[in-house]
C-alpha cells in the first residue's frame, strides 16, 4: 500500500543560504574569467566548479556533483542567486548540506581578487602622487600656483 505521506512529501533539495553567502555566490559567478585564471595556478584539489554562465554553477568533489547554484537576471540585468540545491546523487546517497569547502575556495579567490584590486589602486595613487610632485617642482620655476589645472574658471 502506498503511503499518502510519501506521495505529498516534497523532494526539497534546496539549501538555505545567508545574505553573505548569497553575495559570495553572485560575486563568484560574475568573476568567472578571473577565477578560471586563478584556479589553474592552484595546487591540485579535489574541488572543481563547472560554469554554465550566467545561469548555473555545479560544485564537484572528487568528480561527483554535490551541489548546483542556479542564477537569474534581475530587472537591472544583474545576476542574482535563485537557489542552491543538492544534486540528485547527493540527495540519494550522502544527503549532505555542507558546502563549506566550496565556500572556502570561493572566499580564497575573492580575497585574492580584492588584494589585486588594492595593488592596482595603490599603483594608480602612486602615479598621481608622482604627477603632483612634478607639478610642485615645475611651480617653483614658474612662480604660479602649484596646481594650475585646479583653478576655478570664472564664467
XYZ file of N, CA, C and O in Angstrom:
620
model
N 0.839 -1.173 0.000
C 0.000 0.000 0.000
C 0.892 1.246 0.000
O 1.887 1.299 0.706
N 0.530 2.229 -0.788
C 1.306 3.462 -0.907
C 0.888 4.431 0.180
O -0.297 4.677 0.398
N 1.867 4.983 0.832
C 1.602 5.952 1.881
C 1.316 7.325 1.263
O 2.044 7.782 0.386
N 0.251 7.955 1.720
C -0.086 9.296 1.235
C 0.977 10.315 1.638
O 1.212 11.285 0.944
N 1.627 10.058 2.750
C 2.668 10.968 3.216
C 3.816 11.017 2.211
O 4.364 12.075 1.921
N 4.186 9.870 1.641
C 5.269 9.824 0.663
C 4.876 10.485 -0.652
O 5.701 11.072 -1.326
N 3.619 10.399 -1.018
C 3.157 10.995 -2.268
C 3.216 12.517 -2.198
O 3.668 13.182 -3.118
N 2.757 13.083 -1.082
C 2.684 14.527 -0.963
C 3.930 15.155 -0.341
O 4.001 16.367 -0.205
N 4.898 14.325 0.021
C 6.140 14.851 0.580
C 6.983 15.433 -0.560
O 7.192 14.791 -1.585
N 7.433 16.655 -0.376
C 8.212 17.300 -1.434
C 9.647 16.789 -1.425
O 10.182 16.416 -0.391
N 10.232 16.784 -2.583
C 11.623 16.378 -2.747
C 12.477 17.638 -2.647
O 13.079 18.065 -3.621
N 12.482 18.249 -1.478
C 13.154 19.528 -1.298
C 14.651 19.322 -1.114
O 15.102 18.844 -0.089
N 15.376 19.675 -2.151
C 16.830 19.590 -2.092
C 17.443 20.976 -1.954
O 18.641 21.132 -2.009
N 16.612 21.988 -1.782
C 17.082 23.364 -1.701
C 17.779 23.613 -0.370
O 17.315 23.190 0.686
N 18.893 24.325 -0.454
C 19.680 24.675 0.728
C 19.484 26.156 1.004
O 19.595 26.982 0.096
N 19.197 26.490 2.231
C 19.044 27.903 2.578
C 20.425 28.525 2.746
O 21.338 27.901 3.314
N 20.576 29.728 2.236
C 21.852 30.446 2.334
C 21.606 31.803 2.965
O 20.542 32.399 2.815
N 22.619 32.274 3.666
C 22.529 33.594 4.279
C 22.749 34.672 3.217
O 23.144 34.379 2.082
N 22.531 35.901 3.602
C 22.718 37.011 2.668
C 24.188 37.113 2.243
O 24.487 37.353 1.074
N 25.102 36.896 3.190
C 26.529 36.954 2.871
C 26.919 35.839 1.902
O 27.672 36.073 0.952
N 26.409 34.632 2.120
C 26.703 33.524 1.221
C 26.112 33.776 -0.165
O 26.731 33.436 -1.173
N 24.955 34.394 -0.211
C 24.334 34.735 -1.491
C 25.217 35.713 -2.258
O 25.450 35.555 -3.456
N 25.742 36.715 -1.564
C 26.622 37.690 -2.204
C 27.915 37.049 -2.675
O 28.442 37.403 -3.736
N 28.437 36.102 -1.908
C 29.657 35.384 -2.309
C 29.410 34.638 -3.610
O 30.208 34.702 -4.544
N 28.292 33.922 -3.684
C 27.973 33.163 -4.891
C 27.774 34.072 -6.105
O 28.250 33.767 -7.198
N 27.100 35.191 -5.905
C 26.867 36.112 -7.014
C 28.166 36.751 -7.492
O 28.412 36.870 -8.695
N 29.005 37.155 -6.559
C 30.295 37.753 -6.915
C 31.192 36.714 -7.577
O 31.921 37.012 -8.525
N 31.119 35.497 -7.098
C 31.901 34.402 -7.674
C 31.537 34.181 -9.132
O 32.401 34.084 -9.994
N 30.247 34.137 -9.432
C 29.819 33.913 -10.811
C 30.183 35.089 -11.707
O 30.600 34.901 -12.851
N 30.070 36.294 -11.191
C 30.348 37.459 -12.023
C 31.835 37.603 -12.350
O 32.191 38.296 -13.297
N 32.711 36.940 -11.589
C 34.156 36.989 -11.845
C 34.679 35.666 -12.380
O 35.790 35.248 -12.066
N 33.888 35.012 -13.200
C 34.219 33.691 -13.732
C 35.550 33.665 -14.471
O 36.361 32.782 -14.254
N 35.803 34.621 -15.339
C 37.040 34.595 -16.136
C 38.271 34.749 -15.253
O 39.271 34.060 -15.462
N 38.204 35.618 -14.259
C 39.327 35.768 -13.331
C 39.523 34.496 -12.519
O 40.654 34.105 -12.226
N 38.419 33.845 -12.155
C 38.520 32.614 -11.377
C 39.200 31.517 -12.197
O 40.039 30.782 -11.674
N 38.850 31.394 -13.463
C 39.470 30.372 -14.309
C 40.980 30.540 -14.352
O 41.731 29.565 -14.275
N 41.451 31.772 -14.462
C 42.891 32.038 -14.488
C 43.531 31.733 -13.135
O 44.608 31.164 -13.059
N 42.852 32.128 -12.045
C 43.389 31.920 -10.709
C 43.407 30.435 -10.350
O 44.382 29.942 -9.794
N 42.354 29.720 -10.689
C 42.208 28.332 -10.264
C 43.207 27.408 -10.961
O 43.624 26.409 -10.377
N 43.609 27.726 -12.178
C 44.553 26.855 -12.876
C 45.940 26.886 -12.222
O 46.727 25.960 -12.395
N 46.236 27.928 -11.441
C 47.524 28.014 -10.754
C 47.476 27.490 -9.325
O 48.478 27.503 -8.628
N 46.332 27.035 -8.875
C 46.205 26.494 -7.529
C 46.709 25.061 -7.489
O 46.742 24.373 -8.493
N 47.095 24.650 -6.301
C 47.577 23.272 -6.151
C 46.441 22.300 -6.453
O 45.265 22.656 -6.429
N 46.808 21.085 -6.739
C 45.823 20.057 -7.104
C 44.809 19.893 -5.971
O 45.154 19.695 -4.819
N 43.551 20.003 -6.314
C 42.481 19.888 -5.339
C 41.380 19.000 -5.894
O 41.248 18.862 -7.102
N 40.613 18.408 -4.999
C 39.506 17.557 -5.433
C 38.260 18.374 -5.737
O 37.306 17.866 -6.282
N 38.289 19.648 -5.366
C 37.149 20.520 -5.600
C 37.228 21.092 -7.007
O 38.257 21.593 -7.433
N 36.104 21.027 -7.711
C 36.007 21.553 -9.077
C 34.694 22.312 -9.225
O 33.725 22.047 -8.509
N 34.680 23.233 -10.172
C 33.480 24.007 -10.481
C 33.237 23.914 -11.979
O 34.173 23.986 -12.764
N 31.992 23.763 -12.360
C 31.633 23.767 -13.780
C 30.607 24.878 -13.985
O 29.537 24.854 -13.383
N 30.965 25.835 -14.830
C 30.129 27.009 -15.046
C 29.217 26.816 -16.253
O 29.649 26.331 -17.283
N 27.994 27.236 -16.084
C 27.041 27.378 -17.175
C 26.627 28.845 -17.156
O 25.532 29.191 -16.748
N 27.580 29.690 -17.535
C 27.403 31.129 -17.378
C 26.281 31.639 -18.258
O 26.229 31.277 -19.423
N 25.391 32.456 -17.812
C 25.170 33.048 -16.488
C 24.057 32.373 -15.696
O 23.442 32.991 -14.848
N 23.772 31.116 -15.958
C 22.603 30.501 -15.324
C 22.899 29.566 -14.156
O 22.066 29.439 -13.271
N 24.071 28.907 -14.132
C 24.295 27.924 -13.067
C 25.784 27.637 -12.873
O 26.612 27.902 -13.744
N 26.081 27.072 -11.701
C 27.418 26.578 -11.373
C 27.234 25.246 -10.663
O 26.462 25.140 -9.711
N 27.930 24.215 -11.157
C 27.928 22.913 -10.492
C 29.160 22.810 -9.610
O 30.255 23.222 -10.004
N 28.995 22.230 -8.425
C 30.082 22.045 -7.471
C 30.419 20.557 -7.407
O 29.568 19.742 -7.044
N 31.655 20.221 -7.752
C 32.097 18.826 -7.772
C 33.138 18.591 -6.696
O 34.018 19.421 -6.463
N 33.051 17.430 -6.069
C 34.095 16.967 -5.165
C 34.481 15.563 -5.598
O 33.648 14.658 -5.595
N 35.736 15.408 -5.992
C 36.253 14.122 -6.461
C 35.398 13.581 -7.612
O 34.988 12.418 -7.619
N 35.101 14.451 -8.566
C 34.334 14.150 -9.778
C 32.890 13.713 -9.515
O 32.255 13.094 -10.367
N 32.363 14.032 -8.349
C 30.959 13.754 -8.040
C 30.261 15.089 -7.811
O 30.685 15.874 -6.959
N 29.213 15.345 -8.579
C 28.495 16.605 -8.424
C 27.671 16.565 -7.136
O 26.848 15.668 -6.944
N 27.921 17.545 -6.264
C 27.214 17.590 -4.994
C 26.151 18.681 -4.935
O 25.095 18.486 -4.335
N 26.444 19.850 -5.544
C 25.518 20.977 -5.454
C 25.444 21.693 -6.792
O 26.362 21.624 -7.606
N 24.359 22.440 -6.973
C 24.203 23.325 -8.127
C 23.582 24.622 -7.649
O 22.592 24.605 -6.918
N 24.200 25.721 -8.058
C 23.658 27.051 -7.759
C 23.010 27.570 -9.039
O 23.648 27.601 -10.088
N 21.744 27.964 -8.942
C 21.011 28.490 -10.090
C 20.876 30.003 -9.952
O 20.583 30.512 -8.865
N 21.085 30.682 -11.060
C 21.042 32.144 -11.069
C 20.009 32.630 -12.071
O 19.645 31.926 -12.999
N 19.580 33.862 -11.864
C 18.661 34.509 -12.801
C 19.089 35.961 -12.947
O 19.825 36.487 -12.119
N 18.639 36.587 -14.016
C 18.933 38.011 -14.231
C 17.829 38.836 -13.577
O 16.653 38.529 -13.721
N 18.239 39.886 -12.888
C 17.259 40.780 -12.280
C 16.751 41.764 -13.324
O 17.229 41.792 -14.460
N 15.809 42.581 -12.936
C 15.286 43.586 -13.858
C 16.339 44.639 -14.198
O 16.197 45.370 -15.160
N 17.428 44.706 -13.417
C 18.538 45.630 -13.691
C 19.684 44.944 -14.430
O 20.792 45.466 -14.482
N 19.437 43.747 -14.970
C 20.429 42.933 -15.677
C 21.614 42.529 -14.804
O 22.734 42.391 -15.273
N 21.373 42.350 -13.526
C 22.391 41.842 -12.626
C 22.077 40.383 -12.313
O 20.923 39.988 -12.228
N 23.120 39.593 -12.142
C 22.940 38.174 -11.848
C 22.608 38.024 -10.361
O 23.302 38.555 -9.506
N 21.536 37.292 -10.081
C 21.106 37.046 -8.706
C 20.960 35.548 -8.473
O 20.539 34.817 -9.367
N 21.289 35.123 -7.269
C 21.126 33.720 -6.903
C 19.645 33.404 -6.777
O 18.906 34.083 -6.074
N 19.223 32.368 -7.480
C 17.838 31.929 -7.391
C 17.706 30.868 -6.303
O 16.853 30.961 -5.438
N 18.570 29.837 -6.374
C 18.565 28.801 -5.343
C 19.840 27.982 -5.416
O 20.497 27.908 -6.449
N 20.184 27.375 -4.295
C 21.284 26.434 -4.192
C 20.677 25.088 -3.835
O 19.938 24.977 -2.857
N 20.945 24.075 -4.671
C 20.309 22.762 -4.477
C 21.360 21.665 -4.377
O 22.422 21.749 -4.984
N 20.992 20.625 -3.646
C 21.790 19.399 -3.642
C 21.540 18.671 -4.954
O 20.430 18.715 -5.488
N 22.543 18.001 -5.447
C 22.347 17.194 -6.645
C 21.527 15.959 -6.276
O 21.386 15.603 -5.101
N 21.009 15.298 -7.288
C 20.206 14.089 -7.042
C 21.056 13.007 -6.382
O 20.587 12.304 -5.481
N 22.323 12.870 -6.812
C 23.212 11.867 -6.215
C 23.470 12.173 -4.744
O 23.471 11.278 -3.900
N 23.699 13.444 -4.448
C 23.936 13.847 -3.071
C 22.690 13.601 -2.226
O 22.780 13.102 -1.108
N 21.539 13.913 -2.759
C 20.293 13.741 -2.014
C 20.001 12.263 -1.737
O 19.547 11.911 -0.659
N 20.291 11.407 -2.711
C 20.018 9.971 -2.550
C 21.008 9.277 -1.626
O 20.620 8.446 -0.808
N 22.295 9.597 -1.749
C 23.279 8.819 -1.018
C 23.878 9.545 0.195
O 23.815 9.049 1.302
N 24.429 10.717 -0.017
C 25.143 11.393 1.070
C 24.203 12.242 1.912
O 24.281 12.255 3.129
N 23.353 12.981 1.258
C 22.399 13.898 1.878
C 23.108 14.937 2.754
O 22.716 15.223 3.868
N 24.188 15.487 2.216
C 24.988 16.481 2.925
C 24.583 17.884 2.501
O 24.501 18.192 1.320
N 24.350 18.732 3.485
C 24.046 20.132 3.232
C 25.293 21.007 3.328
O 25.236 22.205 3.109
N 26.424 20.405 3.680
C 27.653 21.145 3.939
C 28.383 21.487 2.642
O 29.014 20.634 2.030
N 28.312 22.733 2.238
C 29.044 23.188 1.063
C 30.178 24.136 1.470
O 30.704 24.886 0.680
N 30.595 24.044 2.734
C 31.647 24.897 3.296
C 32.976 24.782 2.551
O 33.625 25.809 2.319
N 33.447 23.592 2.139
C 34.721 23.540 1.401
C 34.683 24.344 0.101
O 35.662 24.989 -0.256
N 33.554 24.356 -0.571
C 33.410 25.136 -1.796
C 33.397 26.632 -1.469
O 34.008 27.437 -2.166
N 32.716 26.966 -0.393
C 32.667 28.368 0.037
C 34.062 28.870 0.403
O 34.422 30.002 0.092
N 34.865 28.014 1.048
C 36.230 28.401 1.410
C 37.076 28.706 0.178
O 37.824 29.687 0.160
N 36.943 27.893 -0.870
C 37.687 28.138 -2.110
C 37.227 29.447 -2.740
O 38.048 30.249 -3.206
N 35.935 29.692 -2.734
C 35.408 30.933 -3.296
C 35.921 32.142 -2.516
O 36.286 33.165 -3.104
N 35.968 32.027 -1.180
C 36.473 33.130 -0.366
C 37.959 33.373 -0.604
O 38.402 34.531 -0.635
N 38.739 32.311 -0.776
C 40.156 32.477 -1.105
C 40.312 33.245 -2.404
O 41.131 34.157 -2.516
N 39.513 32.885 -3.393
C 39.570 33.568 -4.681
C 39.157 35.029 -4.546
O 39.821 35.926 -5.076
N 38.071 35.294 -3.836
C 37.597 36.673 -3.694
C 38.584 37.523 -2.895
O 38.765 38.707 -3.189
N 39.254 36.919 -1.907
C 40.310 37.643 -1.181
C 41.475 37.962 -2.103
O 42.037 39.055 -2.056
N 41.859 37.006 -2.936
C 42.916 37.232 -3.925
C 42.523 38.377 -4.863
O 43.324 39.267 -5.146
N 41.297 38.349 -5.319
C 40.808 39.383 -6.225
C 40.827 40.749 -5.540
O 41.245 41.745 -6.131
N 40.421 40.782 -4.285
C 40.405 42.031 -3.526
C 41.826 42.570 -3.333
O 42.065 43.769 -3.461
N 42.775 41.678 -3.032
C 44.169 42.106 -2.864
C 44.732 42.665 -4.163
O 45.472 43.639 -4.150
N 44.403 42.084 -5.282
C 44.873 42.597 -6.567
C 44.276 43.955 -6.871
O 44.944 44.804 -7.458
N 43.024 44.161 -6.505
C 42.412 45.473 -6.703
C 43.143 46.517 -5.878
O 43.353 47.626 -6.330
N 43.548 46.163 -4.650
C 44.300 47.095 -3.815
C 45.629 47.444 -4.462
O 46.052 48.583 -4.458
N 46.280 46.438 -5.021
C 47.573 46.672 -5.648
C 47.435 47.637 -6.810
O 48.197 48.600 -6.932
N 46.451 47.445 -7.664
C 46.280 48.354 -8.796
C 45.861 49.734 -8.327
O 46.282 50.724 -8.896
N 45.058 49.798 -7.262
C 44.665 51.091 -6.735
C 45.871 51.849 -6.191
O 46.019 53.036 -6.439
N 46.752 51.142 -5.468
C 47.949 51.792 -4.948
C 48.869 52.233 -6.073
O 49.500 53.286 -5.992
N 48.964 51.461 -7.129
C 49.792 51.864 -8.258
C 49.229 53.118 -8.914
O 49.979 54.017 -9.287
N 47.918 53.215 -9.027
C 47.309 54.415 -9.598
C 47.568 55.615 -8.709
O 47.884 56.694 -9.179
N 47.447 55.424 -7.392
C 47.701 56.523 -6.465
C 49.159 56.956 -6.527
O 49.457 58.133 -6.463
N 50.052 55.989 -6.636
C 51.470 56.309 -6.701
C 51.753 57.195 -7.910
O 52.464 58.202 -7.800
N 51.185 56.875 -9.041
C 51.417 57.701 -10.228
C 50.792 59.079 -10.054
O 51.342 60.080 -10.528
N 49.664 59.192 -9.352
C 49.070 60.503 -9.094
C 49.958 61.334 -8.181
O 50.129 62.537 -8.391
N 50.554 60.684 -7.167
C 51.458 61.403 -6.274
C 52.709 61.861 -7.022
O 53.208 62.954 -6.802
N 53.218 61.023 -7.912
C 54.377 61.413 -8.713
C 54.031 62.603 -9.602
O 54.830 63.529 -9.749
N 52.835 62.609 -10.166
C 52.406 63.717 -11.001
C 52.275 64.999 -10.169
O 52.674 66.076 -10.596
N 51.741 64.860 -8.946
C 51.620 66.022 -8.067
C 53.000 66.572 -7.712
O 53.193 67.791 -7.659
N 53.974 65.687 -7.472
C 55.338 66.135 -7.184
C 55.933 66.862 -8.372
O 56.642 67.870 -8.211
N 55.668 66.380 -9.575
C 56.161 67.062 -10.770
C 55.557 68.457 -10.893
O 56.244 69.415 -11.265
N 54.280 68.570 -10.570
C 53.624 69.881 -10.633
C 54.212 70.833 -9.598
O 54.409 72.017 -9.871
N 54.513 70.327 -8.406
C 55.132 71.161 -7.372
C 56.509 71.626 -7.823
O 56.879 72.767 -7.621
N 57.265 70.724 -8.436
C 58.609 71.062 -8.900
C 58.580 72.100 -9.999
O 59.400 73.012 -10.037
N 57.632 72.021 -10.908
C 57.566 72.989 -12.004
C 56.992 74.315 -11.542
O 57.259 75.342 -12.130
N 56.236 74.334 -10.438
C 55.634 75.580 -9.975
C 56.677 76.497 -9.354
O 56.540 77.705 -9.390
N 57.741 75.925 -8.796
C 58.765 76.768 -8.190
C 59.509 77.572 -9.242
O 59.973 78.663 -8.985
N 59.610 77.032 -10.443
C 60.295 77.766 -11.502
C 59.386 78.783 -12.150
O 59.837 79.817 -12.607
N 58.085 78.516 -12.161
C 57.160 79.420 -12.827
C 56.655 80.519 -11.896
O 56.290 81.583 -12.345
N 56.606 80.243 -10.587
C 56.121 81.232 -9.649
C 54.610 81.314 -9.587
O 54.062 82.194 -8.943
N 53.899 80.440 -10.243
C 52.439 80.416 -10.212
C 51.959 79.476 -9.116
O 52.738 78.973 -8.311
N 50.665 79.236 -9.136
C 50.071 78.294 -8.193
C 50.593 76.888 -8.476
O 50.911 76.555 -9.615
N 50.660 76.010 -7.442
C 51.218 74.673 -7.652
C 50.369 73.779 -8.546
O 50.899 72.910 -9.208
N 49.083 74.004 -8.595
C 48.203 73.174 -9.413
C 47.362 74.078 -10.316
O 46.209 74.366 -10.005
N 47.914 74.506 -11.417
C 47.174 75.445 -12.261
C 45.907 74.836 -12.857
O 44.972 75.553 -13.175
N 45.838 73.524 -12.979
C 44.660 72.885 -13.556
C 43.498 72.840 -12.575
O 42.396 72.497 -12.947
N 43.751 73.217 -11.287
C 42.690 73.193 -10.283
C 42.048 74.572 -10.089
O 41.176 74.722 -9.269
N 42.521 75.580 -10.819
C 41.944 76.926 -10.673
C 40.492 76.928 -11.102
O 40.117 76.266 -12.069
N 39.710 77.643 -10.370
C 38.306 77.771 -10.743
C 38.199 78.681 -11.954
O 38.878 79.690 -12.045
N 37.382 78.275 -12.847
C 37.176 79.100 -14.033
C 36.043 80.070 -13.759
O 34.978 79.692 -13.287
N 36.282 81.332 -14.082
C 35.268 82.348 -13.879
C 34.541 82.531 -15.201
O 35.162 82.778 -16.229
N 33.247 82.346 -15.152
C 32.436 82.465 -16.367
C 31.845 83.832 -16.502
O 31.417 84.490 -15.693
